[in-house]
Amino acid sequence: MSDLTLQNIIDAVNHNADILEKHCLEGVCVHQQIKPAPIWTVHHGLGSRRPLIDVYDTNGNKVGHGVNRQSQTYDYCELTFVVPIAGYAILRY
């Protein structure tokens, strides 16, 4: 899998602009995971223990994930995957 480039993120965010536009006044955080990993550590700073999370691979495909609720705080969460993956997550509350 190739490294995630800025253009990949721009293309994916533009593709999903309706999601961001709908929630832009509510607070949005985009987490970029360049190196494939089975657990992503996300410091979102949204002030919400249960933000809505959409995860996309480097090709812009939506992928499933788990959230470690025991380690989750108002500005931090861990996203877990079955296999190491690179991509980005859009978090919002």
Tab-separated table of C-alpha atoms in Angstrom:
chain	number	residue	atom	x	y	z
A	1	MET	CA	0.000	0.000	0.000
A	2	SER	CA	1.466	3.382	-0.938
A	3	ASP	CA	1.879	6.294	1.449
A	4	LEU	CA	-1.093	8.559	1.912
A	5	THR	CA	-0.476	11.814	0.077
A	6	LEU	CA	-1.995	15.225	0.585
A	7	GLN	CA	-3.788	14.848	-2.748
A	8	ASN	CA	-5.372	11.565	-1.558
A	9	ILE	CA	-6.761	13.377	1.475
A	10	ILE	CA	-7.990	16.330	-0.581
A	11	ASP	CA	-9.715	14.013	-3.058
A	12	ALA	CA	-11.308	11.910	-0.324
A	13	VAL	CA	-12.470	14.939	1.679
A	14	ASN	CA	-13.918	16.538	-1.460
A	15	HIS	CA	-15.671	13.250	-2.223
A	16	ASN	CA	-17.186	13.302	1.260
A	17	ALA	CA	-17.775	17.064	1.429
A	18	ASP	CA	-21.444	16.627	2.247
A	19	ILE	CA	-20.515	14.890	5.512
A	20	LEU	CA	-18.118	17.663	6.499
A	21	GLU	CA	-20.419	20.478	5.411
A	22	LYS	CA	-23.296	19.078	7.437
A	23	HIS	CA	-21.201	19.030	10.601
A	24	CYS	CA	-18.641	21.820	10.127
A	25	LEU	CA	-20.282	24.069	12.716
A	26	GLU	CA	-20.343	21.238	15.258
A	27	GLY	CA	-16.617	20.482	15.307
A	28	VAL	CA	-14.674	18.214	12.983
A	29	CYS	CA	-11.279	16.557	13.316
A	30	VAL	CA	-9.517	14.759	10.452
A	31	HIS	CA	-6.905	12.217	11.586
A	32	GLN	CA	-4.334	11.088	9.012
A	33	GLN	CA	-2.697	7.672	9.468
A	34	ILE	CA	0.203	7.489	7.018
A	35	LYS	CA	1.834	4.270	8.203
A	36	PRO	CA	-0.427	1.163	8.244
A	37	ALA	CA	-1.266	0.133	11.823
A	38	PRO	CA	-3.825	-2.149	13.517
A	39	ILE	CA	-4.475	0.513	16.200
A	40	TRP	CA	-4.744	4.240	15.490
A	41	THR	CA	-4.196	6.642	18.367
A	42	VAL	CA	-6.358	9.702	17.731
A	43	HIS	CA	-6.120	12.957	19.714
A	44	HIS	CA	-9.215	14.790	18.460
A	45	GLY	CA	-9.765	17.512	21.088
A	46	LEU	CA	-13.522	17.647	20.365
A	47	GLY	CA	-14.628	17.513	23.997
A	48	SER	CA	-16.867	14.507	23.344
A	49	ARG	CA	-16.458	10.982	24.704
A	50	ARG	CA	-18.367	9.456	21.798
A	51	PRO	CA	-17.718	11.365	18.587
A	52	LEU	CA	-19.125	10.054	15.314
A	53	ILE	CA	-16.275	8.398	13.418
A	54	ASP	CA	-15.967	7.576	9.709
A	55	VAL	CA	-12.797	5.785	8.579
A	56	TYR	CA	-11.496	5.631	5.007
A	57	ASP	CA	-8.549	3.803	3.484
A	58	THR	CA	-5.997	5.499	1.230
A	59	ASN	CA	-8.271	4.928	-1.780
A	60	GLY	CA	-11.193	6.744	-0.129
A	61	ASN	CA	-13.163	3.538	0.611
A	62	LYS	CA	-15.096	3.535	3.895
A	63	VAL	CA	-13.828	0.795	6.225
A	64	GLY	CA	-15.071	-0.727	9.449
A	65	HIS	CA	-13.327	-0.224	12.777
A	66	GLY	CA	-13.726	-0.709	16.497
A	67	VAL	CA	-13.340	1.871	19.250
A	68	ASN	CA	-11.622	1.009	22.540
A	69	ARG	CA	-14.250	2.560	24.844
A	70	GLN	CA	-12.214	1.816	28.008
A	71	SER	CA	-9.354	4.087	26.952
A	72	GLN	CA	-11.579	6.766	25.385
A	73	THR	CA	-11.591	10.284	26.877
A	74	TYR	CA	-13.072	13.639	25.852
A	75	ASP	CA	-10.153	14.320	23.507
A	76	TYR	CA	-8.643	10.882	22.755
A	77	CYS	CA	-9.678	7.524	21.312
A	78	GLU	CA	-8.152	4.367	19.855
A	79	LEU	CA	-9.469	2.886	16.625
A	80	THR	CA	-8.787	-0.819	16.079
A	81	PHE	CA	-8.715	-2.830	12.862
A	82	VAL	CA	-8.412	-6.524	12.010
A	83	VAL	CA	-5.353	-5.837	9.826
A	84	PRO	CA	-2.910	-2.902	9.712
A	85	ILE	CA	-4.378	-0.107	7.583
A	86	ALA	CA	-3.458	3.413	6.494
A	87	GLY	CA	-5.957	6.152	5.673
A	88	TYR	CA	-7.827	8.815	7.549
A	89	ALA	CA	-10.655	9.226	10.022
A	90	ILE	CA	-13.220	12.005	10.193
A	91	LEU	CA	-14.416	12.567	13.755
A	92	ARG	CA	-17.274	14.889	14.650
A	93	TYR	CA	-19.715	15.474	17.464
